Amino acid sequence: MKEIRITDSANEKGLTYARKALLGLASEFGGSVEVVKGDRSALTVTCGDRYYDLFKCETEDKIADVIAVMYKYEFFKRKIVAGGLNGVEREILLSALIAADIEDDKRYIIRRLRNFTNFAVDGVYNFRLQPLKNKWKDVASYVPCFFTVGELFDFVSYLVSEKRTKKVIIEGGKVYDGNYNRLRRTLLTGGNDEAKIVREVILSASGNVEVFSSIPEPDERYLKRFFGRRLSYFKGKGLK
């Protein structure tokens, strides 16, 4: 058996996200994923030798999620004022800014993770990603200090319109990607459950949405505004 270890300084949220994301893989290929809490919380992934490359690839992907979503969220939350918006609207704005170039961010992060088997997430962020943080700083400097709600809608709709290839599926209050993998990136951001579905959809960086069950009115209103004709309903069919 081989082991992959991830640590973060007293930040269990990211490790809990990674654990949930990796549990299905561990169940299918005979591994284990455990979080140990403490002053420096740790996630240990154990797998058979023949599946090590698969587990390592997936682990790197989830670490990249943690940095490109959670760490970026905290960075933007400190840097961006976004006056004129209420709490939910500000969370939607931050989600859209995170998603705008999330795939590029993740690719860069994963390149910086190569050749490691033990990952200190905060260490990678603090010492190996300065060019990425400089890019985020530049993005934050261009965001207006004040938004009207109409400007927010136009801005998020524009960012969403740039995403064409991927789709997400909404069923039973949950969001899935096109391969029916559960999406949970909102676990890495703040905010309560209000408009949680639309924030999950935005964080997926997808351009098309398929709805298979009823969703809360605020989420539906935002989805219609942001996605327009790329929002489709298939109520009553459900996922198989």
Coordinates of C-alpha atoms in Angstrom, one line a residue:
M1 CA 0.0 0.0 0.0
K2 CA 1.1 3.6 -0.7
E3 CA 0.2 6.7 1.1
I4 CA -0.4 10.3 0.1
R5 CA -0.6 12.9 2.9
I6 CA -2.1 16.4 2.8
T7 CA -1.7 18.9 5.7
D8 CA -3.0 22.4 6.3
S9 CA -2.6 24.8 9.2
A10 CA -5.7 24.3 11.3
N11 CA -7.9 24.6 8.2
E12 CA -10.2 21.6 8.1
K13 CA -12.6 22.9 5.6
G14 CA -10.3 22.2 2.6
L15 CA -9.3 18.8 3.9
T16 CA -13.0 17.9 4.5
Y17 CA -13.8 18.9 0.9
A18 CA -11.0 16.8 -0.4
R19 CA -12.0 13.8 1.7
K20 CA -15.6 13.9 0.4
A21 CA -14.4 14.2 -3.2
L22 CA -12.0 11.3 -2.9
L23 CA -14.3 8.9 -1.0
G24 CA -15.9 7.5 -4.2
L25 CA -12.5 6.7 -5.7
A26 CA -11.4 5.0 -2.5
S27 CA -14.6 2.9 -2.4
E28 CA -14.2 1.8 -6.0
F29 CA -10.5 1.0 -6.0
G30 CA -10.0 -0.2 -2.4
G31 CA -8.3 2.7 -0.7
S32 CA -9.0 4.8 2.4
V33 CA -9.3 8.5 3.1
E34 CA -9.1 9.8 6.6
V35 CA -8.8 13.3 8.2
V36 CA -7.1 13.8 11.5
K37 CA -7.9 17.1 13.2
G38 CA -5.4 19.0 15.3
D39 CA -3.1 22.1 15.3
R40 CA -2.1 21.0 11.8
S41 CA -4.9 18.9 10.4
A42 CA -4.0 16.1 8.0
L43 CA -5.7 14.1 5.3
T44 CA -4.2 10.7 4.6
V45 CA -5.0 8.8 1.4
T46 CA -4.0 5.1 1.2
C47 CA -4.2 3.0 -1.9
G48 CA -2.8 -0.1 -3.6
D49 CA 0.4 0.3 -5.6
R50 CA -1.3 -0.3 -8.9
Y51 CA -3.7 2.6 -8.3
Y52 CA -1.2 5.1 -6.9
D53 CA -0.9 7.3 -10.0
L54 CA -4.7 7.5 -10.3
F55 CA -5.1 8.5 -6.6
K56 CA -2.2 11.0 -6.8
C57 CA -3.7 12.7 -9.9
E58 CA -7.1 13.0 -8.2
T59 CA -5.5 14.2 -5.0
E60 CA -3.6 16.9 -6.9
D61 CA -6.9 18.0 -8.6
K62 CA -8.6 18.4 -5.2
I63 CA -5.7 20.3 -3.7
A64 CA -5.9 22.6 -6.7
D65 CA -9.7 23.0 -6.0
V66 CA -8.9 24.0 -2.4
I67 CA -6.4 26.7 -3.5
A68 CA -8.2 27.9 -6.6
V69 CA -11.5 28.2 -4.8
M70 CA -11.1 28.5 -1.0
Y71 CA -7.8 30.4 -0.9
K72 CA -8.8 32.6 -3.8
Y73 CA -12.2 33.3 -2.2
E74 CA -10.5 34.5 1.0
F75 CA -8.0 36.6 -1.1
F76 CA -10.8 38.3 -3.0
K77 CA -13.0 38.7 0.1
R78 CA -10.2 40.8 1.6
K79 CA -9.4 42.8 -1.5
I80 CA -12.9 43.4 -3.1
V81 CA -15.3 45.9 -1.6
A82 CA -18.3 45.5 -3.9
G83 CA -20.4 48.2 -2.3
G84 CA -24.1 48.4 -3.2
L85 CA -24.6 44.6 -3.1
N86 CA -26.2 42.6 -0.3
G87 CA -24.6 39.5 1.2
V88 CA -25.9 37.0 -1.3
E89 CA -25.2 39.2 -4.3
R90 CA -21.6 39.7 -3.1
E91 CA -21.2 35.9 -2.7
I92 CA -22.4 35.5 -6.3
L93 CA -19.9 38.1 -7.5
L94 CA -17.0 36.4 -5.7
S95 CA -18.1 33.0 -7.1
A96 CA -18.1 34.4 -10.7
L97 CA -14.7 35.9 -10.3
I98 CA -13.3 32.6 -8.9
A99 CA -14.8 30.7 -11.8
A100 CA -13.8 33.1 -14.5
D101 CA -10.3 31.5 -14.9
I102 CA -10.5 28.5 -12.5
E103 CA -9.3 26.0 -15.1
D104 CA -6.2 28.0 -15.9
D105 CA -5.5 28.5 -12.1
K106 CA -5.9 24.8 -11.4
R107 CA -3.5 23.8 -14.3
Y108 CA -0.9 26.2 -12.9
I109 CA -1.3 24.9 -9.3
I110 CA -1.1 21.3 -10.4
R111 CA 2.2 22.0 -12.2
R112 CA 3.6 23.4 -9.0
L113 CA 2.5 20.2 -7.1
R114 CA 4.4 17.8 -9.3
N115 CA 7.0 15.5 -7.7
F116 CA 5.5 15.7 -4.2
T117 CA 3.8 12.9 -2.3
N118 CA 3.3 15.0 0.9
F119 CA 1.5 18.2 0.4
A120 CA 1.4 21.2 2.8
V121 CA -1.4 23.2 1.2
D122 CA -0.7 26.4 3.0
G123 CA 3.0 26.1 2.3
V124 CA 2.3 25.6 -1.5
Y125 CA 0.1 28.7 -1.4
N126 CA 2.5 30.9 0.6
F127 CA 5.8 30.0 -1.1
R128 CA 5.2 28.5 -4.6
L129 CA 2.3 30.5 -6.1
Q130 CA 3.4 34.1 -6.0
P131 CA 2.8 34.7 -9.8
L132 CA -0.7 33.4 -9.3
K133 CA -1.4 35.6 -6.4
N134 CA 0.0 38.6 -8.4
K135 CA -2.6 37.8 -11.1
W136 CA -5.4 37.7 -8.5
K137 CA -4.2 41.0 -7.2
D138 CA -4.4 42.5 -10.6
V139 CA -7.9 41.1 -11.1
A140 CA -9.1 42.5 -7.8
S141 CA -7.7 46.0 -8.7
Y142 CA -10.0 46.1 -11.8
V143 CA -13.2 45.2 -10.0
P144 CA -15.3 48.4 -9.3
C145 CA -15.7 49.4 -5.7
F146 CA -19.5 49.9 -6.2
F147 CA -22.0 47.7 -8.1
T148 CA -25.7 48.2 -8.8
V149 CA -27.7 45.0 -9.0
G150 CA -28.1 45.5 -12.8
E151 CA -24.4 45.8 -13.2
L152 CA -23.9 42.6 -11.2
F153 CA -26.3 40.8 -13.5
D154 CA -24.6 42.1 -16.6
F155 CA -21.1 41.3 -15.3
V156 CA -21.9 37.7 -14.2
S157 CA -23.9 37.0 -17.3
Y158 CA -20.9 38.1 -19.4
L159 CA -18.6 35.8 -17.4
V160 CA -21.0 32.9 -17.7
S161 CA -21.4 33.5 -21.4
E162 CA -17.7 32.8 -21.9
K163 CA -18.2 29.2 -20.7
R164 CA -19.6 27.1 -23.6
T165 CA -18.5 23.5 -23.4
K166 CA -19.5 22.1 -20.0
K167 CA -22.9 21.5 -18.5
V168 CA -24.2 20.9 -15.0
I169 CA -27.3 19.0 -13.8
I170 CA -29.5 20.0 -10.9
E171 CA -31.5 17.2 -9.2
G172 CA -32.9 17.1 -5.7
G173 CA -31.2 20.3 -4.5
K174 CA -27.8 19.0 -5.6
V175 CA -25.5 19.9 -8.5
Y176 CA -23.7 17.4 -10.6
D177 CA -21.3 17.7 -13.5
G178 CA -22.0 16.1 -16.9
N179 CA -20.7 12.8 -15.7
Y180 CA -23.0 12.8 -12.6
N181 CA -20.3 13.6 -10.2
R182 CA -21.5 15.6 -7.2
L183 CA -20.2 19.1 -7.1
R184 CA -19.4 20.7 -3.7
R185 CA -17.2 23.7 -4.3
T186 CA -19.5 25.9 -2.2
L187 CA -18.1 24.0 0.8
L188 CA -14.9 26.0 0.2
T189 CA -16.6 29.4 0.2
G190 CA -18.6 31.4 2.7
G191 CA -22.2 32.3 2.8
N192 CA -25.2 30.4 4.0
D193 CA -27.6 28.2 2.1
E194 CA -29.3 31.1 0.3
A195 CA -28.7 30.9 -3.4
K196 CA -26.4 28.0 -2.8
I197 CA -27.4 26.2 -5.9
V198 CA -26.7 29.1 -8.2
R199 CA -23.4 29.7 -6.6
E200 CA -22.5 26.0 -7.1
V201 CA -23.4 26.2 -10.7
I202 CA -21.3 29.4 -11.2
L203 CA -18.3 27.8 -9.4
S204 CA -18.6 24.8 -11.8
A205 CA -17.6 27.2 -14.7
S206 CA -20.2 25.6 -16.9
G207 CA -22.1 27.2 -19.7
N208 CA -25.3 25.1 -19.7
V209 CA -27.6 24.0 -17.0
E210 CA -30.2 21.2 -17.0
V211 CA -32.8 21.1 -14.2
F212 CA -34.5 17.9 -13.3
S213 CA -36.4 18.9 -10.1
S214 CA -37.9 22.0 -8.4
I215 CA -35.4 24.5 -7.0
P216 CA -35.8 27.4 -4.6
E217 CA -37.2 30.5 -6.2
P218 CA -34.2 32.8 -5.6
D219 CA -31.9 30.2 -7.3
E220 CA -34.3 29.8 -10.3
R221 CA -34.5 33.6 -10.7
Y222 CA -30.7 34.0 -10.7
L223 CA -30.2 31.1 -13.1
K224 CA -32.8 32.4 -15.6
R225 CA -31.1 35.8 -15.5
F226 CA -27.5 34.5 -15.9
F227 CA -28.0 31.6 -18.3
G228 CA -31.1 32.5 -20.3
R229 CA -31.7 30.0 -23.1
R230 CA -28.9 27.8 -21.9
L231 CA -31.1 26.8 -18.9
S232 CA -33.2 23.8 -19.7
Y233 CA -35.9 22.0 -17.7
F234 CA -36.5 18.3 -17.6
K235 CA -38.7 18.0 -14.5
G236 CA -40.1 14.6 -13.7
K237 CA -37.5 12.6 -15.6
G238 CA -34.9 12.5 -12.8
L239 CA -31.4 11.1 -12.8
K240 CA -30.8 7.4 -13.2

